[in-house]
Short mmCIF file of C-alpha atoms in Angstrom, two decimals:
data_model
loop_
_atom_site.label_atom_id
_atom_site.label_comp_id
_atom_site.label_asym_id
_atom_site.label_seq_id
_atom_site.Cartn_x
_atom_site.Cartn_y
_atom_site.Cartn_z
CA UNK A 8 0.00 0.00 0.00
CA UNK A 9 1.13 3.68 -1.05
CA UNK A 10 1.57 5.95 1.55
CA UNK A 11 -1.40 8.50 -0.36
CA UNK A 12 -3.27 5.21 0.36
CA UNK A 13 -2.49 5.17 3.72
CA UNK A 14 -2.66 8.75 4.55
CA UNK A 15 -6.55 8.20 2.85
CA UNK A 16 -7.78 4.97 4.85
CA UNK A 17 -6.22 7.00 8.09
CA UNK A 18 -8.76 9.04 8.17
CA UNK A 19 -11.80 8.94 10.19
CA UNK A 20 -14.61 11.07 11.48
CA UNK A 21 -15.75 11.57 14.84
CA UNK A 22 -18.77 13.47 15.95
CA UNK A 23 -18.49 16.20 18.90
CA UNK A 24 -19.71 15.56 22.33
CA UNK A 25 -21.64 18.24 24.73
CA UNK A 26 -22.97 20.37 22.20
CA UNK A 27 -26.25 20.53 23.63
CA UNK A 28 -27.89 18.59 20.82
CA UNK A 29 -26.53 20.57 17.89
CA UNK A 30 -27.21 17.14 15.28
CA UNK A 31 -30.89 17.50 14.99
CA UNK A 32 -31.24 14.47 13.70
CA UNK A 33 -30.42 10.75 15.33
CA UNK A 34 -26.94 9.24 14.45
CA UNK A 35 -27.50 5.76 12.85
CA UNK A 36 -25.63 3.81 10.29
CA UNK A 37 -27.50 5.64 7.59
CA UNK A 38 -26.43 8.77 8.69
CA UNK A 39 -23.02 7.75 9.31
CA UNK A 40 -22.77 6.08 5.72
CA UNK A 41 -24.45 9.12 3.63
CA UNK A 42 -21.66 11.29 1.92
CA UNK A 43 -24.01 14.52 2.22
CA UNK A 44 -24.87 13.68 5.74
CA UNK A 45 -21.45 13.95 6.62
CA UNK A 46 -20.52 16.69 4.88
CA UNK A 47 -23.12 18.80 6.89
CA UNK A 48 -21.66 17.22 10.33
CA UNK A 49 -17.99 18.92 9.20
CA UNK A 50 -19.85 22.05 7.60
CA UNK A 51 -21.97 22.73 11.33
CA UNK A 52 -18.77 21.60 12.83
CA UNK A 53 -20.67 18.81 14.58
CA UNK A 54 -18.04 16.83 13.35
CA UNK A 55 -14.17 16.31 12.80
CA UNK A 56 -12.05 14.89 10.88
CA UNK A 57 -8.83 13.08 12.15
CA UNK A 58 -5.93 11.10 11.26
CA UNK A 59 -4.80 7.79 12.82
CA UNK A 60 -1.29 7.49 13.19
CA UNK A 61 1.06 7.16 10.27
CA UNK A 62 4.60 6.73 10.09
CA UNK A 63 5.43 10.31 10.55
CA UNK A 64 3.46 11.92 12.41
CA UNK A 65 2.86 13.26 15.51
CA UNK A 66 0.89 10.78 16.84
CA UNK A 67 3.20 8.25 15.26
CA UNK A 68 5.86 9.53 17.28
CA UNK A 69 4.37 9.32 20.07
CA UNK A 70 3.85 5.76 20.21
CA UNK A 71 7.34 5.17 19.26
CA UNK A 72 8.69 7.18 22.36
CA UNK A 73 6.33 5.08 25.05
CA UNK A 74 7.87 2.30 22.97
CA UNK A 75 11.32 3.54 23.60
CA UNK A 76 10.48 4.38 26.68
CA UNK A 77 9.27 0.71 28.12
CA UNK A 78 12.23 -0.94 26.23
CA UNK A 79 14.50 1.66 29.00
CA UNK A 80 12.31 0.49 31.96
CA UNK A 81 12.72 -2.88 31.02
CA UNK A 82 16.22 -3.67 29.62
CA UNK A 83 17.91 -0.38 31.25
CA UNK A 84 20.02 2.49 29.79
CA UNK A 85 21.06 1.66 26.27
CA UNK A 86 24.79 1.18 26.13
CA UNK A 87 25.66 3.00 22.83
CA UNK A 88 24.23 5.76 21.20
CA UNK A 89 25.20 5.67 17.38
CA UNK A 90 24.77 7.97 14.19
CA UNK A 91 25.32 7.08 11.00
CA UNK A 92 24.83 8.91 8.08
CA UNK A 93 24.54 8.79 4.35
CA UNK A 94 27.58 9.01 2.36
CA UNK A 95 26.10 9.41 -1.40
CA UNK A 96 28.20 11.16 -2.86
CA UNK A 97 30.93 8.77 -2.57
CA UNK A 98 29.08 5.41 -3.39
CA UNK A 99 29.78 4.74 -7.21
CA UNK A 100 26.97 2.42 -7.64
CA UNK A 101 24.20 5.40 -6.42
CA UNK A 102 25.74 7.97 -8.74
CA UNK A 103 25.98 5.20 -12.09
CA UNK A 104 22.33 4.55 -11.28
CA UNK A 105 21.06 7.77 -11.47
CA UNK A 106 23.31 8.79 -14.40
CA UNK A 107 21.27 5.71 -16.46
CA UNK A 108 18.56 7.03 -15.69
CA UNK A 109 19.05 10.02 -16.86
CA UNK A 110 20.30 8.63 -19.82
CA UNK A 111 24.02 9.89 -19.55
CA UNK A 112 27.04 8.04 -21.17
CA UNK A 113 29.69 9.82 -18.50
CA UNK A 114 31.28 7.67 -15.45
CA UNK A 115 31.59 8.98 -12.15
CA UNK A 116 35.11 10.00 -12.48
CA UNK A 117 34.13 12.22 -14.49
CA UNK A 118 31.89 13.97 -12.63
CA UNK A 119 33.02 17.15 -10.44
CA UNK A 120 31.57 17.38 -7.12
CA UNK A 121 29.22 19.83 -7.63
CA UNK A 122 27.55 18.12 -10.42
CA UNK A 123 27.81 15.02 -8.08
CA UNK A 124 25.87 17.41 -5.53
CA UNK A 125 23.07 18.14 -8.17
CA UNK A 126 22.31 14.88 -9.29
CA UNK A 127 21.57 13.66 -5.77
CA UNK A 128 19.67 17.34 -5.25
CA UNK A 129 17.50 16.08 -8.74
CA UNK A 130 16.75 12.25 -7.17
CA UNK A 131 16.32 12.45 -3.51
CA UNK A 132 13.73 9.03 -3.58
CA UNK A 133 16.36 7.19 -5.50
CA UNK A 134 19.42 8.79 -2.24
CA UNK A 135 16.85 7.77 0.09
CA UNK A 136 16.34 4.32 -1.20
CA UNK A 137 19.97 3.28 -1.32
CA UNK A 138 20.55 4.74 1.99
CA UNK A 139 17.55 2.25 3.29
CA UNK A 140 19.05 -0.15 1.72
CA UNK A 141 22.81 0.32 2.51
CA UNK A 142 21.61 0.81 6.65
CA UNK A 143 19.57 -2.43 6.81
CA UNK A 144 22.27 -4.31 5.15
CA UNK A 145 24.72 -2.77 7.58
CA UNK A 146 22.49 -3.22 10.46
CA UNK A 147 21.75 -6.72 9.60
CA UNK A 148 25.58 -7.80 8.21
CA UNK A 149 27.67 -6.00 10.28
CA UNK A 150 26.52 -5.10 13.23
CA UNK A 151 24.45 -8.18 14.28
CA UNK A 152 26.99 -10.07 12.59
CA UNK A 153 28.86 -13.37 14.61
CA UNK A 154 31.67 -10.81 15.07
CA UNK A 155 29.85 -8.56 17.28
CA UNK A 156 32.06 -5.50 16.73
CA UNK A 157 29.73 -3.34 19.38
CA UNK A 158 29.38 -6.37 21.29
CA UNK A 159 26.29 -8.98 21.26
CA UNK A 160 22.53 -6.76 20.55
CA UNK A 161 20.01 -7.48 22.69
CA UNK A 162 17.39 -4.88 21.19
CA UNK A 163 17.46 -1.71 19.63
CA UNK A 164 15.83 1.43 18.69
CA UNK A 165 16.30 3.79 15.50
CA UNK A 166 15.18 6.83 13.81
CA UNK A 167 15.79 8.08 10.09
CA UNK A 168 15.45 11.49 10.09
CA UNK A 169 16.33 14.27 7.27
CA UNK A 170 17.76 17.59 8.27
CA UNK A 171 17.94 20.97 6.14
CA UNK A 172 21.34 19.39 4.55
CA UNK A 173 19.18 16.91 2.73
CA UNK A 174 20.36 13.59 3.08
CA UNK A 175 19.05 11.18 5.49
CA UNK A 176 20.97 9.94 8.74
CA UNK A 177 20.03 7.73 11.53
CA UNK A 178 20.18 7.90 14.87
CA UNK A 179 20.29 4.83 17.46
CA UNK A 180 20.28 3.09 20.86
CA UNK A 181 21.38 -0.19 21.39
CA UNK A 182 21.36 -2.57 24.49
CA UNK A 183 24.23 -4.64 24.96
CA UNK A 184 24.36 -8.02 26.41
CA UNK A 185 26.81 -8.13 29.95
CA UNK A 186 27.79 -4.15 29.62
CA UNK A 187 28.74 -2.70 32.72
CA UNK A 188 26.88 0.22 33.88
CA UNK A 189 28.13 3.48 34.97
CA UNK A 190 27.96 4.21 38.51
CA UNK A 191 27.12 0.02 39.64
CA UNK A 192 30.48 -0.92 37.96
CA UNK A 193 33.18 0.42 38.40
CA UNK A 194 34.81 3.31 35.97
CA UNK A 195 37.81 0.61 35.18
CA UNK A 196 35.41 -2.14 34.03
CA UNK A 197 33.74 0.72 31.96
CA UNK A 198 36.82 1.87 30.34
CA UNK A 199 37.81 -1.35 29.73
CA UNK A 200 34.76 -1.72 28.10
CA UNK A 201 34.68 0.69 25.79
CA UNK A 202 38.04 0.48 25.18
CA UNK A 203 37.11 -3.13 23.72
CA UNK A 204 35.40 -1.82 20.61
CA UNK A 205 35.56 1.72 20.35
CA UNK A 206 39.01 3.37 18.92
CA UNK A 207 40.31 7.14 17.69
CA UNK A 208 42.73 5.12 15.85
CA UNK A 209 44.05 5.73 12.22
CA UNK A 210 44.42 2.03 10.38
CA UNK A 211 47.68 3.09 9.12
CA UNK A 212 48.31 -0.95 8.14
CA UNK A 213 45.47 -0.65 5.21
CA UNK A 214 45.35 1.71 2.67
CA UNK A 215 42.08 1.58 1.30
CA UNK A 216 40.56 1.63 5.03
CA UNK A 217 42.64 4.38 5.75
CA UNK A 218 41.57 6.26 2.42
CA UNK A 219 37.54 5.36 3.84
CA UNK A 220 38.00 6.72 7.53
CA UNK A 221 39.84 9.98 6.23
CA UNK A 222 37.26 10.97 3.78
CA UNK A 223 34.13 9.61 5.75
CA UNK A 224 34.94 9.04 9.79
CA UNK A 225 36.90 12.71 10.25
CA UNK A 226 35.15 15.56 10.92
CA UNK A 227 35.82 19.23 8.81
CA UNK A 228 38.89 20.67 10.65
CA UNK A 229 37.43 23.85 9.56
CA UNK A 230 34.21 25.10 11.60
CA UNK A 231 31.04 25.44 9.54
CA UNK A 232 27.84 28.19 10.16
CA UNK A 233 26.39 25.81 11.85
CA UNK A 234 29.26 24.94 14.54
CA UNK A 235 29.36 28.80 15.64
CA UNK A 236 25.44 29.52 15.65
CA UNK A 237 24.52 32.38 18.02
CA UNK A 238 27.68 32.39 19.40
CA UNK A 239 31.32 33.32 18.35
CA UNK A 240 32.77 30.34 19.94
CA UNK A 241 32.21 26.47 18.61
CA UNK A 242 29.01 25.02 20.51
CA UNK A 243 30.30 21.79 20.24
CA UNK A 244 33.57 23.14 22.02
CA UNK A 245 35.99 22.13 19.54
CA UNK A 246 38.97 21.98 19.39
CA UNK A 247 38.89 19.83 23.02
CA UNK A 248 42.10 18.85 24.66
CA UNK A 249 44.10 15.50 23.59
CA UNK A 250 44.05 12.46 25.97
CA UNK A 251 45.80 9.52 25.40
CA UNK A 252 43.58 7.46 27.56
CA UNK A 253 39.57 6.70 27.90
CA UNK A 254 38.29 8.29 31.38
CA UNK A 255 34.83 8.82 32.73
CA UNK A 256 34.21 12.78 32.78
CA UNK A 257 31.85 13.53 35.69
CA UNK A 258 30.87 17.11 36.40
CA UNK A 259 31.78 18.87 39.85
CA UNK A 260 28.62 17.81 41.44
CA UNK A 261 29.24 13.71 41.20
CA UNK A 262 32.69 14.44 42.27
CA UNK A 263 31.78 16.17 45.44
CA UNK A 264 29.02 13.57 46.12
CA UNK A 265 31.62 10.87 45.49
CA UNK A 266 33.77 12.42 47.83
CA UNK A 267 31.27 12.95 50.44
CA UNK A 268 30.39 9.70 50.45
CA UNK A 269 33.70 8.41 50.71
CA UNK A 270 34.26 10.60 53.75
CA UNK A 271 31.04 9.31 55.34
CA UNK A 272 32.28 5.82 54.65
CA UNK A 273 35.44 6.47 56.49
CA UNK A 274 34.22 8.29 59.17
CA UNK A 275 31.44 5.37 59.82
CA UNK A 276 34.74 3.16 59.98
CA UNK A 277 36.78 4.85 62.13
CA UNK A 278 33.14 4.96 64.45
CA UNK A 279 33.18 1.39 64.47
CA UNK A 280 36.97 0.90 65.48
CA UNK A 281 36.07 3.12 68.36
CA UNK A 282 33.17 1.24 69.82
CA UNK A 283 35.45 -1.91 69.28
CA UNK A 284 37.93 -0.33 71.63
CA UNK A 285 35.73 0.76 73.82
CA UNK A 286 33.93 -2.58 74.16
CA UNK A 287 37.43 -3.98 74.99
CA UNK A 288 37.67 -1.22 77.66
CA UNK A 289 34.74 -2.53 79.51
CA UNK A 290 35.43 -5.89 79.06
CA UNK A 291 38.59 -5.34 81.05
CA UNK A 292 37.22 -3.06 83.71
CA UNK A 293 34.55 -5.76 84.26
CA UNK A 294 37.55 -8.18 84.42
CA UNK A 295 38.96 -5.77 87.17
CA UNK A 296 42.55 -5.32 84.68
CA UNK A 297 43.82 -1.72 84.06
CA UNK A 298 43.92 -0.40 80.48
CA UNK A 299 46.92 1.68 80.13
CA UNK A 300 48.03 4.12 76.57
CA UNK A 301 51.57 5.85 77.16
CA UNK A 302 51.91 4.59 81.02
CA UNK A 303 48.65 6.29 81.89
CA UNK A 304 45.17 4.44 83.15
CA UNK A 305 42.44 5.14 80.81
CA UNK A 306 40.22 2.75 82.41
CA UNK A 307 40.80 2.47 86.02
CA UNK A 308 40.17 -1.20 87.44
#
């Protein structure tokens, strides 16, 4: 089914309640299933029209967040947040499609970028379509794959969604089986963790990989409109500081609390070593012994 034919079957009437009688006449099947009878409810505004949810919409959306939101309650917080987006203008068999059917003899080496940019501009169903394509294959090959390169899936959650730019991109959550949780575990299992399948490496040792991450996996070095909107400084706050190893960044607050805690911990220690001395104290005054610290009586017997 199209979506036009969805978008039609979607919609439905319903009648307005506490209007103080306003249909003079009863509502019965007949009046329900008469075209003119229903175009006087919508005309009096006795009646209104609605659509049921459709991938898209509001009310679509909706749905999909209390989805999103049981899978949290019941599996936990997702362990990686991903984005991936579409790289058309560097996949040769998107491009020699659309230049068929267009009926051009050229190859894409030929083409400069900016006609590269226009024929994607001129076919966005056709973009659209590979990218669908190219993420469930990805999805499905890759990343549920034997190998498990972001570790074994349990479930996930994704949304395609197309910005002013114009090409799609999605965004995703996924739940990974035996990942250690911030705050239960501790930040060593974590970093270990993450340091397991996630990398800011260069493969130096393949070329053509190399090539791939450079032109696709890096972003601009230069800072775009976008970067310093409203502002005169990067709101992503780039360029950040170097670090040669993975660490969990917590913000003042957490480290305070951590410390508090700790002290707390200690202090409820050091309370209990006391009463243990103490304790011992009477124990030997009831035993009618002398406790003595540095030659002086503490407890006299």
């Amino acid at each position: 089914m199209s979506e036009i034919q969805q978008v039609v079957s979607s919609v439905s009437i319903a009648l307005r309640k506490g209007k103080g009688g306003s249909v003079s006449r009863e509502v019965n099947s007949n009046l329900l299933t008469d075209g003119e009878s229903l175009k006087q409810l919508l005309e009096f505004d006795d009646g209104y029209r609605f659509l049921k949810p459709i991938r898209g919409t509001p009310a679509f959306w909706q749905g999909a967040q209390r989805d999103l939101l049981a899978c949290v309650r019941q599996l936990g917080v997702p362990t990686w947040f991903c984005s991936f987006s579409s790289a058309g203008l560097h996949w040769t068999n998107l491009l020699e499609s659309i230049l068929k059917q267009e009926g051009r003899s050229e190859t894409v080496e030929d083409l400069e970028w900016a006609e590269r940019c226009e024929l994607l501009r001129r076919n966005p169903v056709t973009a659209a379509r590979m990218f669908d394509f190219r993420w469930h294959c990805f999805l499905r090959e890759v990343l549920m794959s034997p190998s498990h390169p972001i570790g074994k899936i349990k479930d996930y959650f994704y949304r395609v969604e197309f910005q002013q730019r114009g090409s799609p991109h999605v965004h995703c959550l996924f739940w990974i089986e035996n990942a250690p949780l911030i705050g239960k575990n501790t930040d060593e299992e974590v970093v270990e963790f993450i340091d397991r399948y996630v990398t800011c490496e260069l493969p130096a040792d393949d070329e053509s990989l190399l090539d791939i991450v450079s032109s696709v996996q890096q972003h601009s070095k230069r800072h775009s409109k976008s970067c310093k909107k409203n502002n005169t400084t990067c709101r992503f706050n780039f360029p950040r500081p170097a670090s040669a190893n993975t660490f969990i960044c917590r913000n003042r607050f957490e480290e305070e609390e951590e410390k508090r805690k700790k002290a707390e911990k200690a202090r409820a220690a050091s309370m209990e070593v006391d009463d243990a001395e103490m304790c011992a104290c009477v124990d030997q005054v009831e035993q009618g012994a002398d406790v003595v610290d540095d030659g002086k009586p503490l407890c006299p017997g």
